[in-house]
Amino acid sequence: MDDKGEVKCIKFSIGNKILAVQRTSKSVDFINFIPDYPHTEFSQECKTKNASILGFCWTNWNEVVFITDQGIEFYQVFPDKRSLKLLKSQSINVNWYQYCPETAVILLSTTVQGNILQPFAFRNGTMSKMSKFEIELPVVPKPAKLSLSERDIAMATIYGQLYVMYLKHHSRTANSPSAEVVLYHLSREGSCKKSHVLKLNTTGKFALNIVDNLVVVHHQSSQTSLIFDIKLKEPDCALNIHQPVLPARSIHPYRIPLSGPAAVPSQPPVPCQLYSSSWSVFQPDIIISASEGYLWYLQVKLPPTVNLLQDKGKLMDFLLRRRECKMVILSVCSQILEVGEKGSLPVVATVFDKLNQVYKDYLEAEQSYTQAMESGPSRGSAAQKRPVRTQAVIDQSDMYTHVLSSFTERKGVSHKFIIAVLMEYIRSLNQFQITVQHYLYELVIKTLVQHNLFYMLHQFLQYHVLSDSKPLACLLLSLESTYPPAHQLSLDMLKRLSTANDEIIEVLLSKQQVLGALRFIRSVGGHDNASARKFLDAAQQTGDQMLFYTVFRSFQQRNQRLRGSPAFNPGEHCEEHVAHFKQLFGEQALMKPSTV
C-alpha cells in the first residue's frame, strides 16, 4: 500500500474480499482483494457535513457502516464499479460505539453522560433501530458527575442471547462497596431489560471475556479471573444475582518459545506476562498482549472444576452446558462412586437424573425429527434441523463402558452398594421412559450371581424389575449349571416374549429335552410346520431308542394327517433317519399307517 499517512483503522470485509482503511476523520479508502477485480484504491467521504468518522464496521462482505460523531451511515460497496451507495443514515450525537460481529448489532453511546445507549441491527442490506435504554450509573456525591466509559461496556452472545455487559465500579456509598457486572438483555423486539448481576466482591481494574457461554472477569491487581454461569440460579434471589461459580483462579501460564536469530537452542521458553497492563481484551475470547506481540484465545479447562465444586448436582449443571464435557462428566460419575456408600446414593441419583434428562431430551428431539422426515415437509412449517448430539448427551453405552462395568469389578466395595447403584441408574432411565439396554440388566445379573444372591435375582425376575429380552433369557440359560432354577426362569421369559418360540425350541433341544420341545411346539401350534429333521437329529443324538421311536412316530402321524401318507417328503432330508429307524425296528414298523 502507498503511504498516505497514519492508519487509524484497517479492517477486511467478511471473507477478506475488500480491505477498508481509515486514515483521516473524513473518509475511508477501499481496496479490492477479489480475483480479476481492479486493485486500485477508491474512497468514500462521510455524507454528514462537519462530522468526524469515529470508525467503521463491516456487516457483510459488501456492506459497511460509518460511525461518526453525528450519526451512522450504512453503505453498500460495489467492488466492480469501485464505488459505494448510501442505503440508510441516522442522525444522532455519538460519544463512542461498540460492535458485535456475531449478531451484527452496533451500540451507540449518546447524551452528555454517555449512558443512554442506542442499538442498531443490520441484516441483509437493512438497518433497523432497536429500543434505546439507559445504563444506571453509580451514585456519586454532588457536584461530581460520572459519565459512562467505553472501557466499561462490552457486547456478547451468551447462550444464544445478546447481552450488553456493564462493568459497574464501586461507588463510595456504603451499600455497594464492591464492583459488579450488570447484564442487560438486548432483544431484537421489545425493550432492553436488566437481567443479571455478577458480584465481583472486590474493586480495581477488570476486563471481560466470554468463553463457552461463561462470563470471565479478569482482575488485574490480584492476577486472577472469576467465572460466572448465568444459567446457574442462586437460591432466594429475585433478580438473578450471581456469585462466581468457582473460587478465583489465575490463567494457566504460557511459555513463549524464543525464535529468530537471537534464540539459542538451550535457552528456556520465556513465561508470558499474565494480567499485564499492556493487555487489550476483545469479545468474545481474545486477549492481545501488545508488549509481547501475541494474540491469545482464552479457553476453559474443565477437569480442575471437578475438585473445586463440592456440590455435585451444581457441578453437573455446570458441566452439562460446556462444549468439551463428556469425559469430565464420566470422570465425575466414577469419582462419586469411589467415595463409597456413606450417604452418597442420593447424590448418585441426582447425577443420574440430570444426565438422563439431557439424554431423554435428545432422544425426543431425534424422534420428532425422524417423524417429520417420514411425514415429509408440511406447509407453512420451516424445515426441521436434525438435532445436534452435543457432548452432554451421555447414553447407556457411555455409562456402561466408562463407569459401571469397571465399578462392578472394583475391590473393596460392598455388593449391596454396587447393586443399589446399578438399580438406581435403571430406575432413572425408567423414570425418563428410556428403554433400558439389555447389557445393563446383564451387568446386574452377573453381579448378583458373582455374590451368590440368587434369591434377589429370582425376585428381580419375578417382579419384572429386569425387563424380558432374548439376550437376557440366553444369559439365564447359561447360568443353569450354577443355579438350576435359571433354566425355567429363562423359558418363562421366552414364553412371555412370544416372538421367541424358535429360541425356546433350540434351547430345549440343546438340553436334549426333545419331548419337552415337542410338547412346547404343539402348545404354540407350530407342530405342522416344524422341521422333522431337527427333532430327529436331537432324538438320535440322545442314544435313547424309545425316545427316537416316539419322535419318529409323532412326525409320521403328522405326515398322515397333513398329506394322507406317513412317508417324509424328499425336501425334509430325513432319509438317514428312516434308515436308522428300519435298522432299529425293522421295515414292518415303518410301513404301518399311523393309528392315533
Coordinates of C-alpha atoms in Angstrom, one line a residue:
M1 CA 0.0 0.0 0.0
D2 CA 1.1 3.5 -0.7
D3 CA 2.0 5.5 2.4
K4 CA -0.8 8.1 2.6
G5 CA -0.4 9.0 6.2
E6 CA -1.1 7.3 9.5
V7 CA -3.6 4.4 9.5
K8 CA -6.2 5.0 12.2
C9 CA -8.2 1.8 11.5
I10 CA -7.8 -1.1 9.0
K11 CA -10.3 -4.0 8.5
F12 CA -11.1 -6.7 5.9
S13 CA -14.7 -7.3 5.0
I14 CA -16.1 -10.7 5.8
G15 CA -14.3 -13.3 3.7
N16 CA -11.3 -11.0 3.2
K17 CA -12.8 -9.7 -0.1
I18 CA -12.4 -5.9 0.4
L19 CA -9.9 -4.1 2.6
A20 CA -11.0 -0.8 4.2
V21 CA -8.5 1.7 5.6
Q22 CA -9.3 4.9 7.6
R23 CA -6.5 7.5 7.6
T24 CA -8.5 10.7 8.2
S25 CA -11.6 11.6 10.2
K26 CA -13.4 12.4 6.9
S27 CA -13.1 9.4 4.6
V28 CA -12.4 5.7 4.3
D29 CA -10.4 4.1 1.5
F30 CA -11.1 0.7 -0.1
I31 CA -9.0 -1.9 -2.0
N32 CA -10.4 -5.0 -3.8
F33 CA -9.0 -8.4 -2.9
I34 CA -11.3 -10.3 -5.3
P35 CA -9.5 -12.1 -8.1
D36 CA -9.8 -10.3 -11.5
Y37 CA -11.1 -7.1 -9.9
P38 CA -9.3 -3.8 -10.2
H39 CA -6.8 -3.5 -7.4
T40 CA -6.7 0.3 -7.3
E41 CA -7.9 2.2 -4.2
F42 CA -11.2 4.0 -4.2
S43 CA -12.5 6.3 -1.4
Q44 CA -15.7 7.4 0.3
E45 CA -16.2 10.5 2.3
C46 CA -18.9 10.7 5.1
K47 CA -22.1 12.4 3.9
T48 CA -22.7 14.4 7.0
K49 CA -21.1 17.9 6.9
N50 CA -18.6 18.7 9.7
A51 CA -18.8 15.2 11.0
S52 CA -15.8 13.2 12.1
I53 CA -15.6 9.4 11.5
L54 CA -15.1 7.6 14.8
G55 CA -14.7 4.3 13.0
F56 CA -16.4 1.8 10.7
C57 CA -17.8 -1.8 10.8
W58 CA -18.3 -4.4 8.1
T59 CA -21.8 -6.0 8.5
N60 CA -21.4 -8.2 5.3
W61 CA -18.8 -8.9 2.6
N62 CA -20.1 -5.8 0.7
E63 CA -21.9 -3.7 3.4
V64 CA -20.2 -1.2 5.7
V65 CA -21.3 1.2 8.4
F66 CA -19.5 4.5 9.1
I67 CA -20.0 5.7 12.7
T68 CA -19.5 9.5 13.0
D69 CA -19.9 11.8 16.0
Q70 CA -23.2 12.9 14.4
G71 CA -24.7 9.5 13.5
I72 CA -24.3 6.4 11.3
E73 CA -24.2 5.9 7.6
F74 CA -24.9 2.5 6.1
Y75 CA -23.3 1.8 2.6
Q76 CA -23.3 -0.9 0.0
V77 CA -19.9 -1.4 -1.7
F78 CA -19.7 -2.1 -5.4
P79 CA -16.2 -3.5 -5.9
D80 CA -16.5 -3.8 -9.7
K81 CA -17.6 -0.1 -10.1
R82 CA -15.2 1.0 -7.3
S83 CA -18.0 3.0 -5.6
L84 CA -20.4 3.0 -2.6
K85 CA -24.1 3.6 -2.4
L86 CA -25.7 5.1 0.8
L87 CA -28.5 2.7 1.8
K88 CA -29.6 4.5 5.0
S89 CA -28.4 7.0 7.6
Q90 CA -29.4 8.2 11.0
S91 CA -28.5 11.4 12.8
I92 CA -27.7 11.1 16.5
N93 CA -25.0 12.5 18.7
V94 CA -22.4 9.8 19.3
N95 CA -19.7 9.6 22.0
W96 CA -18.4 6.2 21.2
Y97 CA -19.6 2.9 19.7
Q98 CA -19.3 -0.9 20.1
Y99 CA -20.0 -3.6 17.5
C100 CA -20.9 -7.3 18.0
P101 CA -20.0 -9.1 14.7
E102 CA -21.8 -12.3 15.6
T103 CA -25.2 -10.5 15.7
A104 CA -24.3 -7.5 13.5
V105 CA -25.5 -5.1 16.2
I106 CA -23.9 -1.7 16.7
L107 CA -24.3 0.1 20.1
L108 CA -24.0 3.9 20.2
S109 CA -23.4 5.9 23.4
T110 CA -25.4 9.1 23.4
T111 CA -26.1 12.1 25.7
V112 CA -23.6 14.1 27.8
Q113 CA -23.2 11.3 30.4
G114 CA -23.0 8.7 27.6
N115 CA -25.3 6.3 29.5
I116 CA -28.2 6.3 27.0
L117 CA -27.3 3.5 24.6
Q118 CA -28.9 3.2 21.2
P119 CA -28.5 -0.2 19.4
F120 CA -29.0 -0.7 15.6
A121 CA -29.3 -4.1 14.0
F122 CA -28.1 -5.0 10.4
R123 CA -29.3 -7.8 8.3
N124 CA -29.4 -8.4 4.5
G125 CA -29.0 -4.8 3.5
T126 CA -31.4 -3.5 6.1
M127 CA -30.7 -1.3 9.1
S128 CA -33.2 -1.3 12.0
K129 CA -33.3 0.8 15.1
M130 CA -33.7 -1.2 18.3
S131 CA -35.1 0.1 21.6
K132 CA -32.7 2.5 23.4
F133 CA -32.0 2.0 27.1
E134 CA -30.3 3.6 30.0
I135 CA -27.4 2.3 32.0
E136 CA -27.8 3.1 35.7
L137 CA -24.6 4.8 36.8
P138 CA -23.3 4.6 40.4
V139 CA -24.5 7.4 42.7
V140 CA -21.7 9.8 43.5
P141 CA -21.7 12.8 45.9
K142 CA -22.7 16.1 44.2
P143 CA -21.4 18.1 42.4
A144 CA -19.3 15.3 40.8
K145 CA -20.8 13.6 37.7
L146 CA -20.0 10.3 36.3
S147 CA -20.0 9.5 32.6
L148 CA -20.2 6.0 31.0
S149 CA -16.8 4.9 29.7
E150 CA -16.4 2.8 26.6
R151 CA -14.0 0.6 28.6
D152 CA -16.8 -0.5 31.0
I153 CA -19.1 -1.8 28.2
A154 CA -18.9 -5.0 26.2
M155 CA -21.4 -6.8 24.0
A156 CA -21.5 -10.6 23.7
T157 CA -23.7 -13.6 22.9
I158 CA -24.3 -15.8 25.9
Y159 CA -26.4 -19.0 25.4
G160 CA -27.6 -17.6 22.1
Q161 CA -28.9 -14.3 23.5
L162 CA -27.3 -10.9 23.1
Y163 CA -26.2 -9.1 26.2
V164 CA -24.7 -5.7 27.0
M165 CA -22.3 -6.1 29.9
Y166 CA -21.7 -3.1 32.1
L167 CA -18.7 -3.1 34.5
K168 CA -20.1 -1.1 37.4
H169 CA -17.3 0.1 39.6
H170 CA -18.0 0.6 43.3
S171 CA -19.4 3.9 44.4
R172 CA -18.2 5.4 47.7
T173 CA -21.7 4.9 49.2
A174 CA -21.7 2.3 51.9
N175 CA -24.3 0.0 50.4
S176 CA -22.2 -1.1 47.4
P177 CA -18.5 -1.3 48.3
S178 CA -17.6 -3.8 45.6
A179 CA -17.7 -3.8 41.8
E180 CA -20.2 -5.8 39.8
V181 CA -21.1 -6.7 36.2
V182 CA -24.6 -5.8 35.2
L183 CA -26.0 -7.7 32.2
Y184 CA -28.7 -6.1 30.0
H185 CA -30.6 -8.5 27.7
L186 CA -30.9 -7.0 24.3
S187 CA -33.7 -8.5 22.3
R188 CA -34.5 -7.5 18.6
E189 CA -38.1 -6.8 19.6
G190 CA -39.1 -5.2 22.8
S191 CA -37.2 -3.2 25.4
C192 CA -33.8 -3.9 26.8
K193 CA -34.0 -5.3 30.3
K194 CA -31.5 -5.5 33.2
S195 CA -31.4 -9.3 33.7
H196 CA -28.3 -10.4 35.7
V197 CA -25.9 -9.0 38.2
L198 CA -22.5 -10.7 38.7
K199 CA -21.0 -9.9 42.1
L200 CA -17.2 -9.4 41.9
N201 CA -16.7 -8.9 45.7
T202 CA -13.6 -6.7 45.1
T203 CA -12.6 -3.5 43.5
G204 CA -9.9 -2.5 41.0
K205 CA -9.2 -2.8 37.2
F206 CA -11.2 -5.5 35.4
A207 CA -11.6 -6.9 31.9
L208 CA -14.3 -9.2 30.5
N209 CA -14.3 -12.2 28.2
I210 CA -16.9 -14.8 27.2
V211 CA -15.7 -18.4 26.9
D212 CA -18.1 -21.4 26.3
N213 CA -21.1 -19.3 27.5
L214 CA -19.3 -18.4 30.7
V215 CA -18.6 -14.7 31.7
V216 CA -14.9 -14.5 32.7
V217 CA -13.9 -11.4 34.7
H218 CA -10.1 -10.7 34.9
H219 CA -8.9 -8.8 37.9
Q220 CA -5.5 -7.1 37.4
S221 CA -4.2 -6.5 40.9
S222 CA -4.9 -10.0 42.2
Q223 CA -3.9 -11.5 38.9
T224 CA -6.9 -13.9 39.0
S225 CA -10.1 -14.4 37.0
L226 CA -13.6 -15.1 38.1
I227 CA -16.0 -17.4 36.3
F228 CA -19.8 -16.8 36.2
D229 CA -22.5 -19.0 34.6
I230 CA -25.8 -17.1 34.2
K231 CA -27.8 -20.3 33.9
L232 CA -26.8 -21.4 37.4
K233 CA -29.5 -20.0 39.6
E234 CA -28.7 -18.8 43.1
P235 CA -31.4 -19.7 45.5
D236 CA -33.6 -17.0 47.1
C237 CA -32.7 -14.2 44.6
A238 CA -35.4 -12.1 43.0
L239 CA -33.2 -10.6 40.3
N240 CA -30.6 -13.1 39.0
I241 CA -27.8 -12.1 41.3
H242 CA -24.8 -14.4 40.8
Q243 CA -21.7 -15.3 42.8
P244 CA -18.7 -16.8 41.0
V245 CA -19.2 -20.5 40.2
L246 CA -15.6 -21.3 41.3
P247 CA -13.0 -19.7 43.6
A248 CA -10.8 -17.1 41.8
R249 CA -8.2 -18.7 39.7
S250 CA -5.2 -17.5 37.6
I251 CA -4.9 -18.1 33.9
H252 CA -2.7 -21.1 33.3
P253 CA 0.8 -19.8 32.5
Y254 CA 2.0 -20.0 28.9
R255 CA 5.7 -20.1 27.9
I256 CA 6.7 -18.3 24.7
P257 CA 9.4 -20.2 22.8
L258 CA 12.2 -17.9 21.7
S259 CA 12.7 -17.7 17.9
G260 CA 14.7 -15.8 15.4
P261 CA 18.5 -15.1 15.2
A262 CA 18.8 -14.3 18.9
A263 CA 17.4 -17.7 20.0
V264 CA 19.9 -20.1 21.5
P265 CA 18.8 -23.8 21.4
S266 CA 19.4 -24.3 25.1
Q267 CA 17.5 -21.2 26.1
P268 CA 14.3 -22.0 28.1
P269 CA 11.0 -20.5 26.8
V270 CA 10.0 -17.2 28.4
P271 CA 6.8 -17.2 30.5
C272 CA 4.2 -14.9 29.1
Q273 CA 3.4 -12.0 31.4
L274 CA -0.2 -12.5 32.7
Y275 CA -2.7 -9.8 33.6
S276 CA -0.3 -7.2 32.0
S277 CA -1.3 -3.5 31.8
S278 CA -0.5 -3.8 28.0
W279 CA -3.3 -6.3 27.5
S280 CA -6.2 -5.5 25.3
V281 CA -9.3 -7.7 25.6
F282 CA -11.7 -8.3 22.7
Q283 CA -15.0 -10.2 22.7
P284 CA -15.7 -13.0 22.9
D285 CA -12.5 -14.7 24.0
I286 CA -9.5 -12.8 22.6
I287 CA -6.6 -11.2 24.6
I288 CA -3.9 -9.2 22.8
S289 CA -0.6 -8.7 24.6
A290 CA 0.7 -5.5 22.9
S291 CA 4.1 -5.6 24.6
E292 CA 4.8 -9.2 23.5
G293 CA 3.0 -9.0 20.2
Y294 CA 0.8 -12.0 20.8
L295 CA -2.9 -12.7 20.2
W296 CA -4.4 -15.3 22.6
Y297 CA -7.6 -17.3 22.7
L298 CA -8.9 -17.9 26.2
Q299 CA -10.1 -21.4 26.9
V300 CA -11.7 -23.1 29.9
K301 CA -10.0 -26.1 31.5
L302 CA -12.8 -28.3 32.8
P303 CA -11.0 -31.1 34.7
P304 CA -9.9 -28.9 37.7
T305 CA -13.5 -27.8 38.3
V306 CA -14.3 -31.3 39.5
N307 CA -12.5 -30.7 42.8
L308 CA -13.3 -27.0 43.1
L309 CA -17.1 -27.5 43.1
Q310 CA -18.2 -29.7 46.1
D311 CA -21.9 -29.6 45.3
K312 CA -22.0 -32.4 42.7
G313 CA -25.5 -31.5 41.5
K314 CA -24.4 -28.0 40.8
L315 CA -21.2 -29.3 39.2
M316 CA -23.3 -31.5 36.8
D317 CA -25.4 -28.5 35.9
F318 CA -22.2 -26.5 35.2
L319 CA -20.5 -29.3 33.1
L320 CA -23.6 -30.2 31.1
R321 CA -23.6 -26.8 29.5
R322 CA -19.9 -26.9 28.4
R323 CA -18.7 -27.9 25.0
E324 CA -16.0 -30.5 25.8
C325 CA -17.7 -32.1 28.8
K326 CA -18.2 -35.8 28.1
M327 CA -15.1 -37.3 29.6
V328 CA -15.1 -34.9 32.6
I329 CA -18.7 -35.8 33.4
L330 CA -17.9 -39.5 33.2
S331 CA -14.9 -39.0 35.5
V332 CA -17.2 -37.2 38.0
C333 CA -19.5 -40.3 37.9
S334 CA -16.6 -42.6 38.6
Q335 CA -15.4 -40.3 41.4
I336 CA -18.7 -40.1 43.3
L337 CA -18.9 -43.9 43.1
E338 CA -15.3 -44.2 44.5
V339 CA -16.3 -42.1 47.6
G340 CA -18.2 -45.2 48.7
E341 CA -21.6 -45.7 50.3
K342 CA -21.8 -43.2 53.1
G343 CA -24.9 -41.1 52.1
S344 CA -23.7 -40.9 48.5
L345 CA -26.7 -42.8 47.0
P346 CA -28.9 -39.6 46.9
V347 CA -26.1 -37.7 45.2
V348 CA -25.7 -40.6 42.7
A349 CA -29.4 -40.5 42.0
T350 CA -29.3 -36.7 41.4
V351 CA -26.4 -37.0 39.0
F352 CA -28.1 -39.9 37.1
D353 CA -31.3 -37.9 36.8
K354 CA -29.6 -34.8 35.5
L355 CA -27.7 -36.9 32.8
N356 CA -30.8 -38.8 31.8
Q357 CA -32.9 -35.6 31.4
V358 CA -30.4 -34.4 28.8
Y359 CA -30.3 -37.9 27.2
K360 CA -34.1 -38.0 27.1
D361 CA -34.4 -34.5 25.5
Y362 CA -32.0 -35.6 22.8
L363 CA -33.9 -38.9 22.1
E364 CA -37.2 -37.0 21.9
A365 CA -35.7 -34.4 19.5
E366 CA -34.2 -37.2 17.4
Q367 CA -37.6 -39.0 17.3
S368 CA -39.6 -35.9 16.3
Y369 CA -37.0 -35.2 13.6
T370 CA -37.4 -38.7 12.2
Q371 CA -41.2 -38.5 12.3
A372 CA -41.0 -35.1 10.5
M373 CA -38.7 -36.6 7.8
E374 CA -41.0 -39.6 7.3
S375 CA -44.2 -37.5 7.0
G376 CA -42.5 -35.1 4.6
P377 CA -42.4 -31.3 4.7
S378 CA -45.7 -29.8 5.8
R379 CA -47.0 -26.4 4.5
G380 CA -46.1 -23.3 6.4
S381 CA -43.6 -25.0 8.7
A382 CA -39.9 -24.4 8.5
A383 CA -37.7 -27.4 7.6
Q384 CA -36.7 -29.2 10.8
K385 CA -33.0 -29.3 11.5
R386 CA -31.5 -32.6 12.7
P387 CA -30.8 -32.3 16.4
V388 CA -27.1 -31.9 17.2
R389 CA -25.7 -34.5 19.5
T390 CA -23.6 -32.5 21.9
Q391 CA -21.1 -33.9 24.3
A392 CA -23.6 -33.5 27.1
V393 CA -25.6 -36.5 25.8
I394 CA -24.3 -39.4 27.9
D395 CA -26.0 -42.5 26.7
Q396 CA -26.2 -46.0 28.3
S397 CA -23.2 -47.3 26.4
D398 CA -21.0 -44.4 27.6
M399 CA -22.1 -45.1 31.1
Y400 CA -21.6 -48.8 30.8
T401 CA -18.2 -48.6 29.1
H402 CA -16.6 -45.8 31.2
V403 CA -18.2 -46.0 34.6
L404 CA -20.4 -49.0 35.5
S405 CA -18.5 -52.0 34.2
S406 CA -15.3 -51.1 35.9
F407 CA -17.2 -50.1 39.1
T408 CA -18.8 -53.5 39.4
E409 CA -15.3 -55.1 39.3
R410 CA -13.7 -52.9 41.9
K411 CA -12.4 -54.5 45.0
G412 CA -13.4 -53.3 48.5
V413 CA -16.9 -52.0 47.5
S414 CA -19.8 -53.9 49.1
H415 CA -22.0 -55.8 46.6
K416 CA -25.1 -54.1 48.2
F417 CA -23.8 -50.7 47.1
I418 CA -22.9 -51.9 43.6
I419 CA -26.4 -53.4 43.1
A420 CA -28.0 -50.3 44.6
V421 CA -26.1 -48.0 42.1
L422 CA -27.0 -50.2 39.1
M423 CA -30.6 -50.3 40.1
E424 CA -30.5 -46.5 40.7
Y425 CA -29.3 -46.0 37.1
I426 CA -32.0 -48.3 35.8
R427 CA -34.7 -46.5 37.9
S428 CA -33.6 -43.2 36.5
L429 CA -33.8 -44.5 32.9
N430 CA -37.3 -45.9 33.6
Q431 CA -38.3 -42.6 35.2
F432 CA -37.5 -40.8 31.9
Q433 CA -39.1 -43.6 29.9
I434 CA -35.8 -44.6 28.2
T435 CA -35.7 -48.2 27.1
V436 CA -33.0 -49.9 29.2
Q437 CA -30.4 -51.8 27.1
H438 CA -30.0 -55.5 27.9
Y439 CA -26.3 -55.2 28.8
L440 CA -27.2 -53.2 31.9
Y441 CA -29.5 -56.0 33.1
E442 CA -26.8 -58.5 32.3
L443 CA -24.4 -56.5 34.5
V444 CA -26.9 -56.7 37.3
I445 CA -27.4 -60.5 36.9
K446 CA -23.7 -61.1 36.7
T447 CA -23.1 -59.1 39.8
L448 CA -25.9 -61.0 41.7
V449 CA -24.5 -64.4 40.5
Q450 CA -21.0 -63.4 41.5
H451 CA -22.1 -62.8 45.0
N452 CA -24.5 -65.8 45.1
L453 CA -27.5 -63.5 45.6
F454 CA -29.8 -65.9 43.7
Y455 CA -32.9 -65.1 45.9
M456 CA -32.5 -61.5 44.8
L457 CA -32.1 -62.5 41.2
H458 CA -35.3 -64.6 41.5
Q459 CA -37.2 -61.7 43.0
F460 CA -36.0 -59.2 40.4
L461 CA -37.2 -61.5 37.6
Q462 CA -40.4 -62.5 39.4
Y463 CA -41.4 -58.8 39.9
H464 CA -40.2 -57.8 36.4
V465 CA -37.6 -55.4 37.8
L466 CA -35.4 -56.7 35.0
S467 CA -37.3 -56.5 31.7
D468 CA -37.7 -59.5 29.5
S469 CA -35.4 -59.8 26.4
K470 CA -33.9 -62.7 24.4
P471 CA -30.3 -61.8 25.3
L472 CA -31.3 -61.9 29.0
A473 CA -33.1 -65.2 28.6
C474 CA -30.0 -66.7 27.0
L475 CA -27.8 -65.4 29.8
L476 CA -30.1 -67.1 32.3
L477 CA -29.9 -70.4 30.4
S478 CA -26.1 -70.2 30.6
L479 CA -26.4 -69.9 34.4
E480 CA -28.2 -73.2 34.8
S481 CA -25.2 -75.1 36.0
T482 CA -24.6 -72.6 38.8
Y483 CA -28.3 -72.0 39.6
P484 CA -30.7 -74.8 38.2
P485 CA -33.9 -72.7 38.5
A486 CA -32.4 -70.3 36.0
H487 CA -33.4 -72.7 33.2
Q488 CA -37.1 -72.5 34.0
L489 CA -36.9 -68.7 34.6
S490 CA -35.4 -68.4 31.1
L491 CA -38.1 -70.5 29.4
D492 CA -40.8 -68.5 31.2
M493 CA -39.2 -65.3 30.0
L494 CA -39.0 -66.6 26.4
K495 CA -42.7 -67.6 26.5
R496 CA -43.6 -64.1 27.7
L497 CA -41.7 -62.7 24.8
S498 CA -44.0 -64.8 22.5
T499 CA -41.8 -64.0 19.5
A500 CA -39.1 -66.3 20.8
N501 CA -40.6 -69.8 20.0
D502 CA -37.6 -70.8 17.8
E503 CA -35.2 -69.9 20.5
I504 CA -37.1 -71.9 23.1
I505 CA -37.0 -75.0 20.9
E506 CA -33.3 -74.5 20.1
V507 CA -32.6 -74.2 23.9
L508 CA -34.7 -77.3 24.8
L509 CA -33.2 -79.4 22.0
S510 CA -29.6 -78.3 23.0
K511 CA -30.5 -79.6 26.5
Q512 CA -31.7 -82.9 25.0
Q513 CA -35.2 -82.2 26.3
V514 CA -36.7 -83.4 23.0
L515 CA -40.1 -84.4 24.3
G516 CA -40.3 -81.1 26.1
A517 CA -39.6 -79.3 22.9
L518 CA -42.2 -81.4 21.1
R519 CA -44.8 -80.6 23.7
F520 CA -43.9 -76.9 23.6
I521 CA -44.2 -76.7 19.8
R522 CA -47.6 -78.4 19.9
S523 CA -48.8 -76.0 22.7
V524 CA -48.0 -73.0 20.5
G525 CA -49.5 -74.6 17.3
G526 CA -46.2 -74.9 15.4
H527 CA -46.1 -78.7 15.1
D528 CA -47.3 -78.8 11.5
N529 CA -44.5 -76.6 10.2
A530 CA -41.7 -77.9 12.4
S531 CA -38.6 -79.3 10.9
A532 CA -38.8 -83.1 11.5
R533 CA -35.1 -83.4 10.7
K534 CA -34.1 -81.1 13.6
F535 CA -36.1 -83.1 16.2
L536 CA -35.0 -86.5 14.8
D537 CA -31.3 -85.4 14.9
A538 CA -31.7 -84.4 18.5
A539 CA -33.5 -87.6 19.4
Q540 CA -30.9 -89.7 17.7
Q541 CA -28.0 -88.0 19.5
T542 CA -29.5 -88.9 22.9
G543 CA -29.0 -92.6 22.1
D544 CA -32.4 -93.4 23.6
Q545 CA -34.1 -95.8 21.2
M546 CA -37.6 -95.4 22.6
L547 CA -37.3 -91.6 22.5
F548 CA -36.3 -91.8 18.9
Y549 CA -39.2 -94.2 18.2
T550 CA -41.7 -91.8 19.9
V551 CA -40.4 -88.7 18.0
F552 CA -40.3 -90.6 14.6
R553 CA -43.9 -91.9 15.1
S554 CA -45.1 -88.4 16.1
F555 CA -43.9 -86.9 12.7
Q556 CA -45.2 -89.9 10.8
Q557 CA -48.6 -89.2 12.3
R558 CA -48.3 -85.6 11.4
N559 CA -47.5 -86.5 7.8
Q560 CA -50.5 -88.9 7.6
R561 CA -52.8 -86.1 8.9
L562 CA -51.5 -83.4 6.6
R563 CA -50.8 -85.4 3.4
G564 CA -52.6 -88.7 3.8
S565 CA -49.3 -90.7 3.9
P566 CA -46.9 -91.3 6.7
A567 CA -43.9 -91.0 4.4
F568 CA -41.5 -88.0 4.6
N569 CA -41.1 -85.7 1.6
P570 CA -37.7 -85.7 -0.1
G571 CA -37.3 -82.0 0.8
E572 CA -37.4 -82.8 4.5
H573 CA -34.0 -84.7 4.1
C574 CA -35.0 -87.4 6.6
E575 CA -33.6 -90.4 4.6
E576 CA -30.9 -91.0 7.1
H577 CA -33.4 -91.1 10.0
V578 CA -35.7 -93.5 8.1
A579 CA -32.8 -95.9 7.5
H580 CA -31.9 -95.6 11.2
F581 CA -35.5 -96.4 12.2
K582 CA -35.5 -99.5 9.8
Q583 CA -32.3 -100.7 11.4
L584 CA -33.7 -100.4 14.9
F585 CA -37.3 -101.6 14.5
G586 CA -37.5 -103.3 11.0
E587 CA -39.3 -102.5 7.8
Q588 CA -42.7 -103.5 9.2
A589 CA -42.7 -100.8 12.0
L590 CA -42.0 -98.2 9.4
M591 CA -44.7 -99.1 6.9
K592 CA -47.7 -99.3 9.2
P593 CA -50.0 -96.3 8.8
S594 CA -50.4 -94.3 11.9
T595 CA -53.3 -95.0 14.2
V596 CA -53.9 -92.1 16.6

